Coordinates of C-alpha atoms in Angstrom, one line a residue:
X1 CA -23.1 -32.4 18.0
X2 CA -20.1 -32.5 20.2
X3 CA -17.8 -32.7 17.1
X4 CA -19.6 -29.6 15.6
X5 CA -19.1 -27.9 18.8
X6 CA -15.3 -28.6 18.9
X7 CA -15.0 -27.6 15.4
X8 CA -16.7 -24.1 16.0
X9 CA -14.4 -23.5 19.1
X10 CA -11.3 -24.2 17.0
X11 CA -12.6 -22.2 14.1
X12 CA -13.1 -19.1 16.3
X13 CA -9.8 -19.5 18.0
X14 CA -8.1 -19.9 14.6
X15 CA -9.7 -16.7 13.1
X16 CA -8.9 -14.7 16.3
X17 CA -5.2 -15.6 15.9
X18 CA -5.2 -14.6 12.2
X19 CA -6.9 -11.3 13.0
X20 CA -4.9 -10.6 16.1
X21 CA -1.6 -11.1 14.4
X22 CA -2.7 -9.4 11.1
X23 CA -0.2 -11.4 9.0
X24 CA 2.8 -10.6 11.2
X25 CA 5.3 -13.0 12.4
X26 CA 3.7 -15.5 14.9
X27 CA 6.2 -16.4 17.4
X28 CA 5.0 -20.3 17.7
X29 CA 7.5 -21.7 20.3
X30 CA 8.0 -25.4 21.0
X31 CA 5.2 -25.6 23.3
X32 CA 2.7 -24.3 20.8
X33 CA 4.1 -26.4 18.0
X34 CA 3.6 -29.4 20.3
X35 CA 0.0 -28.4 21.1
X36 CA -0.6 -28.4 17.2
X37 CA 0.8 -31.7 16.8
X38 CA -1.1 -33.2 19.7
X39 CA -4.4 -31.8 18.3
X40 CA -3.7 -33.1 14.9
X41 CA -3.1 -36.7 16.2
X42 CA -6.1 -36.7 18.4
X43 CA -8.9 -35.2 15.9
X44 CA -10.6 -37.0 13.0
X45 CA -12.5 -33.8 12.2
X46 CA -11.3 -32.6 8.7
X47 CA -12.6 -29.0 9.4
X48 CA -10.2 -28.7 12.5
X49 CA -7.5 -30.6 10.6
X50 CA -7.3 -27.9 7.7
X51 CA -7.0 -25.1 10.3
X52 CA -4.2 -26.9 12.2
X53 CA -2.4 -27.6 8.8
X54 CA -2.6 -24.1 7.9
X55 CA -1.2 -22.9 11.2
X56 CA 1.8 -25.3 11.0
X57 CA 2.4 -23.8 7.4
X58 CA 2.5 -20.5 8.8
X59 CA 4.9 -21.7 11.6
X60 CA 7.3 -23.1 9.2
X61 CA 7.0 -20.4 6.5
X62 CA 10.2 -18.7 7.9
X63 CA 12.3 -21.5 9.1
X64 CA 11.6 -24.7 6.8
X65 CA 10.4 -24.2 3.3
X66 CA 10.0 -28.0 2.8
X67 CA 7.7 -28.5 5.8
X68 CA 5.8 -25.3 5.0
X69 CA 5.0 -26.4 1.6
X70 CA 4.0 -30.0 2.8
X71 CA 1.5 -28.4 5.4
X72 CA 0.1 -25.9 2.7
X73 CA -0.6 -29.1 0.3
X74 CA -2.5 -30.7 3.3
X75 CA -4.5 -27.6 3.9
X76 CA -5.5 -27.4 0.3
X77 CA -6.2 -31.3 -0.1
X78 CA -8.3 -31.4 3.1
X79 CA -10.2 -28.3 2.0
X80 CA -10.9 -30.1 -1.4
X81 CA -12.1 -33.2 0.5
X82 CA -14.6 -31.3 2.5
X83 CA -15.6 -29.0 -0.3
X84 CA -14.5 -25.9 1.5
X85 CA -14.1 -23.3 -1.4
X86 CA -12.6 -20.6 0.7
X87 CA -9.7 -22.6 2.3
X88 CA -9.0 -24.5 -1.1
X89 CA -8.2 -21.0 -2.4
X90 CA -6.6 -19.8 0.8
X91 CA -3.9 -22.5 0.6
X92 CA -2.4 -20.2 -2.2
X93 CA -1.7 -17.6 0.6
X94 CA 0.4 -20.2 2.3
X95 CA 2.1 -21.1 -0.7
X96 CA 3.1 -17.6 -1.4
X97 CA 4.3 -16.6 1.8
X98 CA 6.5 -19.6 2.0
X99 CA 8.0 -18.9 -1.5
X100 CA 8.5 -15.2 -0.7
X101 CA 10.5 -16.0 2.5
X102 CA 12.6 -18.5 0.6
X103 CA 13.4 -15.8 -2.0
X104 CA 11.5 -17.3 -4.9
X105 CA 9.5 -14.2 -5.6
X106 CA 7.9 -15.0 -9.0
X107 CA 6.4 -18.2 -7.6
X108 CA 5.3 -16.1 -4.6
X109 CA 3.7 -13.5 -6.6
X110 CA 1.9 -16.1 -8.6
X111 CA 0.2 -17.7 -5.8
X112 CA -0.4 -14.3 -4.0
X113 CA -2.2 -12.8 -7.0
X114 CA -4.5 -15.9 -7.3
X115 CA -5.7 -15.4 -3.7
X116 CA -6.1 -11.7 -4.1
X117 CA -8.3 -12.3 -7.2
X118 CA -10.3 -14.6 -5.1
X119 CA -11.1 -12.1 -2.6
X120 CA -11.4 -9.4 -5.0
X121 CA -14.5 -11.5 -6.4
X122 CA -15.8 -11.9 -2.8
X123 CA -15.5 -8.1 -2.4
X124 CA -13.6 -9.0 1.0
X125 CA -11.6 -5.6 1.4
X126 CA -9.8 -6.8 4.6
X127 CA -8.6 -10.0 3.0
X128 CA -7.7 -8.3 -0.1
X129 CA -5.4 -5.7 1.9
X130 CA -3.8 -8.7 3.5
X131 CA -2.9 -10.3 0.3
X132 CA -1.8 -7.0 -1.2
X133 CA 0.4 -6.3 1.6
X134 CA 2.4 -9.6 1.0
X135 CA 2.4 -8.9 -2.6
X136 CA 4.0 -5.5 -1.9
X137 CA 6.5 -7.0 0.2
X138 CA 7.4 -9.6 -2.5
X139 CA 7.9 -6.7 -4.9
X140 CA 10.3 -4.8 -2.9
X141 CA 12.3 -8.0 -1.9
X142 CA 12.5 -8.7 -5.5
X143 CA 13.8 -5.0 -6.3
X144 CA 10.5 -4.0 -8.2
X145 CA 10.1 -0.6 -6.8
X146 CA 7.5 0.7 -9.2
X147 CA 5.0 -2.1 -8.5
X148 CA 5.9 -1.9 -4.8
X149 CA 4.7 1.7 -4.5
X150 CA 1.5 1.2 -6.4
X151 CA 0.6 -2.0 -4.4
X152 CA 1.7 -0.4 -1.1
X153 CA -0.6 2.9 -1.6
X154 CA -3.6 0.7 -2.4
X155 CA -2.8 -1.6 0.6
X156 CA -2.9 1.5 2.9
X157 CA -6.2 2.6 1.4
X158 CA -7.8 -0.9 2.0
X159 CA -6.6 -1.2 5.6
X160 CA -8.0 2.5 6.3
X161 CA -11.3 1.5 4.6
X162 CA -11.7 -1.4 7.2
X163 CA -10.3 0.8 10.2
X164 CA -7.1 -1.4 10.6
X165 CA -4.8 1.2 11.9
X166 CA -2.2 -1.5 13.1
X167 CA -1.8 -2.6 9.5
X168 CA -1.8 0.9 8.1
X169 CA 1.2 1.5 10.3
X170 CA 2.7 -1.6 9.1
X171 CA 2.5 -0.8 5.6
X172 CA 3.7 2.8 6.2
X173 CA 6.7 1.2 7.7
X174 CA 7.3 -0.8 4.5
X175 CA 6.7 2.6 2.3
X176 CA 9.6 4.4 4.6
X177 CA 12.1 1.7 3.8
X178 CA 11.1 2.3 0.1
X179 CA 11.9 6.2 0.4
X180 CA 15.2 5.3 2.4
X181 CA 16.4 3.2 -0.5
X182 CA 15.5 6.1 -2.8
X183 CA 17.6 8.4 -0.5
X184 CA 14.4 10.7 0.1
X185 CA 15.2 10.8 3.8
X186 CA 12.7 13.5 4.5
X187 CA 9.9 11.6 3.1
X188 CA 11.3 8.2 4.7
X189 CA 11.3 9.9 8.2
X190 CA 7.9 11.6 7.7
X191 CA 6.1 8.3 6.9
X192 CA 8.1 6.3 9.6
X193 CA 7.1 8.9 12.3
X194 CA 3.4 8.6 11.1
X195 CA 3.6 4.8 11.8
X196 CA 5.3 5.2 15.2
X197 CA 2.4 7.6 16.1
X198 CA -0.1 5.0 15.2
X199 CA 1.8 2.4 17.2
X200 CA 2.1 4.5 20.2
X201 CA -1.5 5.2 20.3
X202 CA -2.3 1.4 19.9
X203 CA 0.4 0.4 22.5
X204 CA 1.6 -2.1 19.9
X205 CA 5.1 -3.4 21.0
X206 CA 5.6 -5.6 18.0
X207 CA 4.9 -2.7 15.7
X208 CA 7.3 -0.3 17.6
X209 CA 9.9 -2.8 17.3
X210 CA 9.5 -2.9 13.6
X211 CA 9.4 1.1 13.3
X212 CA 12.3 1.4 15.6
X213 CA 14.3 -0.7 13.1
X214 CA 13.0 1.2 10.2
X215 CA 14.2 4.6 11.9
X216 CA 17.6 3.2 12.7
X217 CA 18.1 2.2 9.1
X218 CA 17.2 5.5 7.9
X219 CA 19.9 7.2 10.2
X220 CA 22.4 4.4 9.1
X221 CA 21.8 5.3 5.5
X222 CA 22.7 8.8 6.3
X223 CA 25.9 7.6 8.3
X224 CA 24.4 8.8 11.6
X225 CA 25.5 5.5 13.3
X226 CA 25.3 6.9 16.9
X227 CA 21.7 7.8 16.3
X228 CA 20.9 4.6 14.6
X229 CA 22.2 2.5 17.5
X230 CA 20.0 4.2 19.8
X231 CA 16.9 3.1 17.7
X232 CA 18.2 -0.4 17.1
X233 CA 18.6 -0.7 21.0
X234 CA 14.9 0.0 21.6
X235 CA 14.0 -2.4 19.1
X236 CA 16.4 -5.1 20.8
X237 CA 14.9 -4.5 24.2
X238 CA 11.3 -4.9 22.9
X239 CA 12.3 -8.1 21.0
X240 CA 14.0 -9.5 24.2
X241 CA 10.8 -8.7 26.2
X242 CA 8.8 -10.5 23.6
X243 CA 11.1 -13.4 23.3
X244 CA 11.0 -12.7 19.4
X245 CA 14.3 -14.5 18.4
X246 CA 13.7 -13.7 14.7
X247 CA 13.5 -9.8 15.7
X248 CA 16.6 -10.4 18.0
X249 CA 18.4 -11.5 14.9
X250 CA 17.7 -8.3 13.1
X251 CA 18.5 -6.2 15.9
X252 CA 21.9 -7.6 16.8
X253 CA 22.8 -7.6 13.2
X254 CA 22.1 -4.0 12.7
X255 CA 23.7 -3.0 16.0
X256 CA 27.0 -5.0 14.9
X257 CA 27.1 -3.2 11.5
X258 CA 26.8 0.1 13.2
X259 CA 29.6 -0.8 15.6
X260 CA 31.7 -1.9 12.6
X261 CA 31.1 1.3 10.7
X262 CA 32.2 3.3 14.0
X263 CA 35.4 1.1 14.2
X264 CA 34.2 -0.6 17.6
X265 CA 35.4 -4.0 16.3
X266 CA 34.8 -6.0 19.7
X267 CA 31.3 -4.8 20.1
X268 CA 30.4 -5.5 16.3
X269 CA 32.1 -9.2 16.6
X270 CA 29.9 -9.8 19.7
X271 CA 26.6 -8.6 18.1
X272 CA 27.2 -10.3 14.7
X273 CA 28.2 -13.6 16.2
X274 CA 24.9 -13.7 18.3
X275 CA 22.8 -12.6 15.1
X276 CA 24.7 -15.5 13.1
X277 CA 23.9 -18.1 15.9
X278 CA 20.1 -17.0 15.8
X279 CA 19.9 -17.1 12.0
X280 CA 21.4 -20.6 11.7
X281 CA 18.8 -21.7 14.2
X282 CA 16.0 -20.4 12.5
X283 CA 17.2 -21.3 9.1
X284 CA 15.8 -18.5 7.0
X285 CA 17.9 -18.2 3.7
X286 CA 17.4 -14.6 3.1
X287 CA 18.4 -13.6 6.7
X288 CA 21.1 -16.3 7.0
X289 CA 22.8 -14.8 3.9
X290 CA 22.8 -11.3 5.3
X291 CA 24.4 -12.5 8.7
X292 CA 27.0 -14.4 6.8
X293 CA 27.8 -11.6 4.6
X294 CA 27.9 -9.1 7.7
X295 CA 30.1 -11.6 9.5
X296 CA 32.6 -12.0 6.7
X297 CA 32.9 -8.0 6.3
X298 CA 33.9 -7.9 9.9
X299 CA 36.7 -10.6 9.4
X300 CA 37.8 -8.8 6.3
X301 CA 38.2 -5.7 8.6
X302 CA 40.2 -7.6 11.4
X303 CA 42.2 -9.1 8.5
X304 CA 41.1 -12.8 9.2
X305 CA 40.9 -13.9 5.5
X306 CA 40.3 -17.3 6.0
X307 CA 37.2 -17.0 8.1
X308 CA 36.1 -14.1 5.8
X309 CA 36.4 -16.2 2.8
X310 CA 34.7 -19.3 4.3
X311 CA 31.6 -17.4 5.4
X312 CA 31.3 -15.5 2.3
X313 CA 31.6 -18.8 -0.1
X314 CA 28.7 -20.1 2.3
X315 CA 26.6 -17.1 1.6
X316 CA 27.4 -17.4 -2.2
X317 CA 26.3 -21.1 -2.2
X318 CA 22.9 -20.2 -0.5
X319 CA 22.2 -17.2 -2.9
X320 CA 22.8 -19.3 -5.9
X321 CA 20.8 -22.2 -4.7
X322 CA 17.7 -20.0 -3.9
X323 CA 18.2 -17.3 -6.6
X324 CA 18.9 -14.4 -4.2
X325 CA 20.2 -12.2 -6.9
X326 CA 21.0 -9.0 -5.1
X327 CA 22.7 -10.9 -2.2
X328 CA 24.5 -13.0 -4.7
X329 CA 25.8 -9.7 -6.1
X330 CA 26.8 -8.4 -2.6
X331 CA 28.7 -11.9 -1.8
X332 CA 30.7 -11.8 -5.2
X333 CA 31.8 -8.2 -4.6
X334 CA 32.9 -9.0 -1.2
X335 CA 35.0 -12.1 -2.4
X336 CA 36.6 -9.9 -4.9
X337 CA 37.6 -7.4 -2.0
X338 CA 38.9 -10.3 0.2
X339 CA 41.0 -11.8 -2.6
X340 CA 42.5 -8.3 -3.4
X341 CA 43.4 -7.8 0.1
X342 CA 45.5 -11.0 -0.1
X343 CA 47.1 -9.7 -3.2
X344 CA 45.3 -12.7 -5.1
X345 CA 44.5 -10.4 -8.1
X346 CA 43.7 -13.2 -10.5
X347 CA 41.0 -14.6 -8.2
X348 CA 39.7 -11.0 -7.2
X349 CA 39.3 -10.2 -11.0
X350 CA 37.5 -13.6 -11.5
X351 CA 35.0 -12.6 -8.7
X352 CA 34.5 -9.0 -9.8
X353 CA 33.6 -10.4 -13.3
X354 CA 31.2 -12.6 -11.9
X355 CA 29.7 -9.7 -9.9
X356 CA 29.5 -7.5 -12.9
X357 CA 27.8 -10.4 -14.9
X358 CA 25.2 -10.7 -12.1
X359 CA 24.7 -6.9 -12.0
X360 CA 24.2 -7.1 -15.7
X361 CA 21.7 -10.1 -15.3
X362 CA 19.6 -8.3 -12.7
X363 CA 19.4 -5.3 -15.0
X364 CA 18.5 -7.3 -17.9
X365 CA 15.7 -8.9 -15.9
X366 CA 14.6 -5.4 -15.0
X367 CA 14.8 -4.4 -18.6
X368 CA 12.9 -7.3 -19.8
X369 CA 10.1 -6.5 -17.5
X370 CA 9.9 -2.9 -18.6
X371 CA 10.3 -3.9 -22.2
X372 CA 6.9 -5.9 -22.0
X373 CA 5.2 -2.8 -20.8
X374 CA 6.9 -0.6 -23.6
X375 CA 5.8 -3.2 -26.2
X376 CA 2.4 -2.8 -25.3
X377 CA 2.6 0.9 -25.6
X378 CA 4.6 0.6 -29.0
X379 CA 1.9 -1.6 -30.4
X380 CA -0.8 0.7 -29.4
X381 CA 0.9 3.6 -31.0
X382 CA 1.8 1.7 -34.3
X383 CA -1.7 1.2 -34.7
X384 CA -2.5 4.7 -34.4
X385 CA 0.2 5.6 -36.8
X386 CA -1.1 3.1 -39.2
X387 CA -4.7 4.7 -39.0
X388 CA -3.0 8.1 -39.6
X389 CA -1.1 6.9 -42.4
X390 CA -4.3 5.4 -44.1
X391 CA -6.0 8.8 -43.6
X392 CA -3.2 10.5 -45.3
X393 CA -3.4 8.2 -48.2
X394 CA -6.9 8.8 -48.6
X395 CA -6.4 12.5 -48.8
X396 CA -3.6 12.0 -51.3
X397 CA -5.9 9.9 -53.4
X398 CA -8.7 12.4 -53.4
X399 CA -5.9 15.0 -54.4
X400 CA -4.7 12.9 -57.3
X401 CA -8.3 12.4 -58.7
X402 CA -8.9 16.2 -58.7
X403 CA -5.4 16.7 -60.5
X404 CA -6.3 14.3 -63.2
X405 CA -9.6 16.3 -64.0
X406 CA -7.5 19.4 -64.5
X407 CA -6.2 20.4 -68.0
X408 CA -3.0 18.7 -69.3
X409 CA -1.4 22.2 -69.2
X410 CA -1.8 22.5 -65.5
X411 CA -0.6 19.0 -64.7
X412 CA 3.1 20.0 -64.0
X413 CA 2.1 23.0 -61.9
X414 CA -0.5 21.0 -59.9
X415 CA 2.1 18.0 -59.2
X416 CA 4.8 20.7 -58.0
X417 CA 2.1 22.2 -55.7
X418 CA 1.1 18.8 -54.4
X419 CA 4.8 17.9 -53.7
X420 CA 5.2 21.3 -51.9
X421 CA 2.0 20.7 -49.8
X422 CA 3.3 17.2 -48.9
X423 CA 6.6 18.5 -47.9
X424 CA 4.9 21.1 -45.8
X425 CA 2.6 18.4 -44.3
X426 CA 5.3 16.1 -43.6
X427 CA 7.3 18.7 -41.7
X428 CA 4.3 19.8 -39.9
X429 CA 3.4 16.3 -38.9
X430 CA 6.9 15.9 -37.4
X431 CA 6.5 19.0 -35.5
X432 CA 3.1 18.0 -34.1
X433 CA 4.1 14.6 -33.3
X434 CA 7.2 16.0 -31.1
X435 CA 4.9 18.6 -29.5
X436 CA 2.5 16.0 -28.7
X437 CA 5.0 13.8 -26.9
X438 CA 6.2 16.7 -24.9
X439 CA 2.8 17.6 -23.8
X440 CA 1.9 13.8 -23.1
X441 CA 4.8 13.3 -21.1
X442 CA 4.3 16.5 -19.1
X443 CA 0.6 15.7 -18.4
X444 CA 1.5 12.2 -17.2
X445 CA 4.1 13.8 -14.9
X446 CA 1.5 16.3 -13.5
X447 CA -1.3 13.6 -13.2
X448 CA 1.2 11.4 -11.1
X449 CA 2.3 14.5 -9.0
X450 CA -1.5 15.5 -8.5
X451 CA -2.4 12.0 -7.4
X452 CA 0.4 11.7 -5.1
X453 CA -0.5 15.0 -3.5
X454 CA -4.1 14.1 -3.1
X455 CA -3.2 10.9 -1.7
X456 CA -1.0 12.4 1.0
X457 CA -3.6 15.1 1.8
X458 CA -6.2 12.3 2.1
X459 CA -3.8 10.2 4.3
X460 CA -3.0 13.1 6.6
X461 CA -6.6 14.0 6.9
X462 CA -7.5 10.4 7.9
X463 CA -4.7 10.3 10.4
X464 CA -6.2 13.6 11.9
X465 CA -9.6 11.7 12.0
X466 CA -8.2 8.8 13.5
X467 CA -6.5 10.8 16.3
X468 CA -9.8 12.6 17.0
X469 CA -11.5 9.3 17.2
X470 CA -9.0 7.8 19.6
X471 CA -9.4 11.0 21.8
X472 CA -13.1 10.8 21.7
X473 CA -12.8 7.2 22.9
X474 CA -10.6 8.2 25.9
X475 CA -12.8 11.3 26.9
X476 CA -15.7 11.0 29.3
X477 CA -17.0 14.6 29.0
X478 CA -20.0 14.6 26.5
X479 CA -19.4 18.1 25.4
X480 CA -15.8 17.4 24.5
X481 CA -17.0 14.1 22.8
X482 CA -19.6 16.0 20.7
X483 CA -17.0 18.6 19.7
X484 CA -14.5 15.8 18.8
X485 CA -17.1 13.9 16.5
X486 CA -18.0 17.2 15.0
X487 CA -14.5 17.6 14.1
X488 CA -14.1 14.2 12.9
X489 CA -17.0 14.4 10.5
X490 CA -15.7 17.8 9.1
X491 CA -12.2 16.4 8.4
X492 CA -14.0 13.2 6.9
X493 CA -16.1 15.2 4.5
X494 CA -12.8 16.8 3.0
X495 CA -10.9 13.5 3.1
X496 CA -13.5 11.9 0.8
X497 CA -13.0 14.7 -1.7
X498 CA -9.1 13.8 -2.0
X499 CA -9.9 10.1 -2.1
X500 CA -12.2 10.6 -5.1
X501 CA -9.7 12.7 -6.8
X502 CA -6.7 10.3 -6.7
X503 CA -8.6 7.2 -7.3
X504 CA -10.4 8.3 -10.7
X505 CA -9.1 9.5 -14.1
X506 CA -10.5 13.1 -13.6
X507 CA -8.1 14.8 -11.1
X508 CA -10.1 18.0 -11.1
X509 CA -13.8 17.2 -10.7
X510 CA -16.1 15.4 -8.1
X511 CA -19.5 13.7 -8.8
X512 CA -21.8 15.1 -6.3
X513 CA -24.3 12.2 -6.3
X514 CA -21.5 9.7 -5.3
X515 CA -19.8 12.1 -2.8
X516 CA -22.9 13.0 -0.8
X517 CA -24.1 9.3 -0.8
X518 CA -20.7 8.5 0.9
X519 CA -20.8 11.6 3.2
X520 CA -24.3 10.9 4.4
X521 CA -23.4 7.2 5.1
X522 CA -20.3 8.2 7.0
X523 CA -22.3 10.7 9.2
X524 CA -24.9 8.2 10.1
X525 CA -22.0 5.8 11.3
X526 CA -20.2 8.6 13.1
X527 CA -23.3 9.2 15.3
X528 CA -24.2 5.6 15.4
X529 CA -27.7 6.3 13.8
X530 CA -29.7 3.4 12.6
X531 CA -31.3 3.8 9.3
X532 CA -34.5 2.1 10.7
X533 CA -35.0 4.9 13.2
X534 CA -34.1 7.7 10.9
X535 CA -34.7 7.4 7.1
X536 CA -32.7 9.1 4.7
X537 CA -34.0 10.2 1.2
X538 CA -31.7 12.0 -1.5
X539 CA -32.5 13.4 -4.9
X540 CA -29.2 14.4 -6.2
X541 CA -28.3 15.4 -9.7
X542 CA -25.2 13.9 -11.1
X543 CA -23.2 17.1 -11.4
X544 CA -19.5 17.3 -11.8
X545 CA -18.2 20.1 -9.6
X546 CA -14.5 21.2 -9.0
X547 CA -12.8 21.0 -5.7
X548 CA -13.0 24.9 -4.9
X549 CA -16.8 24.4 -4.9
X550 CA -17.1 21.0 -3.3
X551 CA -15.0 21.8 -0.2
X552 CA -17.2 24.5 1.3
X553 CA -20.3 22.9 -0.1
X554 CA -19.5 19.5 1.6
X555 CA -18.7 21.2 4.8
X556 CA -22.3 23.0 4.7
X557 CA -24.1 19.8 4.1
X558 CA -22.1 18.2 6.9
X559 CA -23.2 20.8 9.2
X560 CA -26.9 20.8 8.2
X561 CA -27.1 17.0 8.4
X562 CA -25.1 16.8 11.7
X563 CA -27.5 19.4 13.2
X564 CA -30.5 17.3 12.1
X565 CA -29.0 14.0 13.5
X566 CA -28.1 15.7 16.9
X567 CA -31.1 17.8 17.6
X568 CA -34.2 17.2 15.4
X569 CA -35.1 13.8 17.0
X570 CA -34.4 13.8 20.7
X571 CA -35.2 10.8 22.9
X572 CA -34.6 8.2 20.2
X573 CA -37.4 9.6 18.0
X574 CA -38.0 8.3 14.6
X575 CA -38.2 10.5 11.6
X576 CA -37.1 11.4 8.1
X577 CA -34.4 13.6 6.5
X578 CA -34.2 14.5 2.8
X579 CA -31.3 16.0 0.9
X580 CA -31.8 17.5 -2.6
X581 CA -29.1 19.2 -4.9
X582 CA -30.1 20.4 -8.4
X583 CA -29.1 23.0 -10.9
X584 CA -31.6 25.4 -12.0
X585 CA -31.3 28.8 -13.9
X586 CA -27.6 28.8 -13.5
X587 CA -27.8 28.5 -9.7
X588 CA -27.4 25.5 -7.5
X589 CA -30.2 24.7 -5.0
X590 CA -29.6 22.7 -2.1
X591 CA -32.3 21.6 0.4
X592 CA -31.9 19.9 3.7
X593 CA -35.2 19.1 5.3
X594 CA -36.2 17.1 8.4
X595 CA -39.6 16.4 10.0
X596 CA -38.1 16.7 13.7
X597 CA -39.0 19.0 16.5
X598 CA -38.0 22.3 14.8
X599 CA -35.4 24.7 15.6
X600 CA -34.4 25.1 19.4
X601 CA -34.1 28.5 21.0
X602 CA -31.2 30.6 19.7
X603 CA -29.5 30.7 23.0
X604 CA -29.7 26.7 23.1
X605 CA -28.4 26.1 19.6
X606 CA -24.6 25.8 19.0
X607 CA -23.3 29.0 17.2
X608 CA -20.2 27.6 15.8
X609 CA -21.7 25.5 13.2
X610 CA -24.1 28.2 12.1
X611 CA -21.0 30.6 11.8
X612 CA -19.4 28.0 9.5
X613 CA -22.6 27.6 7.4
X614 CA -22.7 31.5 7.0
X615 CA -19.1 31.7 6.0
X616 CA -19.1 29.1 3.5
X617 CA -22.3 30.4 1.8
X618 CA -20.9 33.6 1.6
X619 CA -17.7 32.0 0.0
X620 CA -20.1 30.4 -2.5
X621 CA -21.9 33.9 -3.2
X622 CA -25.0 32.0 -1.9
X623 CA -27.8 32.8 0.3
X624 CA -29.4 30.6 3.0
X625 CA -32.6 30.5 4.5
X626 CA -33.8 28.4 7.5
X627 CA -37.5 27.8 8.4
X628 CA -39.2 25.8 11.2
X629 CA -42.6 24.3 10.1
X630 CA -43.3 20.7 10.8
X631 CA -39.7 20.2 11.4
X632 CA -36.7 22.4 9.9
X633 CA -35.9 23.2 6.3
X634 CA -32.6 24.7 5.3
X635 CA -32.5 26.0 1.8
X636 CA -29.1 27.3 0.0
X637 CA -29.0 29.1 -3.1
X638 CA -25.5 29.1 -4.8
X639 CA -24.4 31.7 -7.4
X640 CA -20.6 31.1 -7.5
X641 CA -19.8 27.4 -8.5
X642 CA -17.8 25.8 -11.3
X643 CA -18.6 22.4 -13.2
X644 CA -16.0 20.3 -14.5

């Protein structure tokens, strides 16, 4: 029994550590590492040992690849030994993070995809979000921008579903860097400011350090170096307070680069030397290479060519060993410049040719990945073309049979006519195919744009909803809390619409059955209503309605159910609420009914909600009637609606 108790204590502590850190960098210092090693030596319980192995693998993931992989192996072997399915699978996460930090992105993606697939089968949304976040980071570090944007948007959706605002902000931070690299600076700052708002509301110092780094890099990319320095200084102060050496290395390197661009060489050298010392101590290949290249650029600027060459060659060696393609390209170009400054034109040309070869290699890798996708599309189109040719051949055969039955005197005329028709058909077919391609490409662009618009609208609405929820948690006035909750439920009713639109193939229609099921569930959750106390029954026809109809209708239903939940069952009474929606005689009939205490006096009933219901009913060319017999029944008859 004591062993089981110790195991449960360690398990809870381990899970809390993961949840609190949310897959960010855990700053395990010497004392924490020593504690883990002591626990490993003193316990014989394999369940506890697998947790310790995983902690050690995470600790070494940024500083020692060999040890990280060793402890990941130990995690998996121990989990297999005790028949722990989840942790046998989870070992792939530690392999993936280790390979990602070491720059071996294809290996990282293989392991991370395996653990993502495992959690997808388990329908564990929170874990899926964590895995997808790491996959998106691996994509952007591997310069795979298209897959990065897809996985990042999905990651944000998953984190919002589990209400993990901190990781929403962290993923938004990654997205802001993507937009910065694409030189869409307006979008980059907009997304970064959204993340900053969340971090400030959460009082998250680690997150604030990361987003100040992003804001600084956005300004630096636009050559606003003074403004960039102000953000990097904020990041550095936070990292100092948190004793985060990994973060200090980034801050110092960024500040040094800005000073170098401003011609402030003394400050640049001080910061870059400190950053390089930290990177050598932590031994992360990707970060160390970046510092070596930055320091080499400084020595080139001050014409210390020997030191510039030494550091750049060291960087080149690391990039070749660990296949850091983009940094290898940077190192080769810098070596070419160093040799050129010394008038060593032969060596300069040699490095430049290697730079061009590396650039072509990276381009070819990208083309090869895209070619696979194009091949799949091409094969599909070839099959369609083959079917079309067979159909055309069948038509020609039928025409030939008819021609053979004609008199011999008309054979020549028939053949000429057939040739003419075939010529016209051929030309028409070419025009149709060309027009079809233009229309298909335009529709794809339109769909992509519409999905992004709906995605952004939904994100903005959910940010508003989160801010309303945060405000209600910090408010003590009951009237204000009720008003904030009502506002939150109205915003959520609209957010669900845009979420449905960008997640499905049809970008214009909403399934009312699915939408109302999700809307009612959210309302019960918002007002913390138990389904055992108030039972909900629905009879909803599976009608597809357009957005212009669903927005006002959803807000009306939101108000009616909210009123029932708030006023129909006082003093924790039990009861029933029913919702029905059907199409009858070219009209939509909505009925919301409860068996509560009935309508209160007019002076006691809130008027704002009634005003909204009346306004939206008018918009739908509808009439609403409310009766109070054995509860309250609201019936809305809608004349102006559009099905999709």
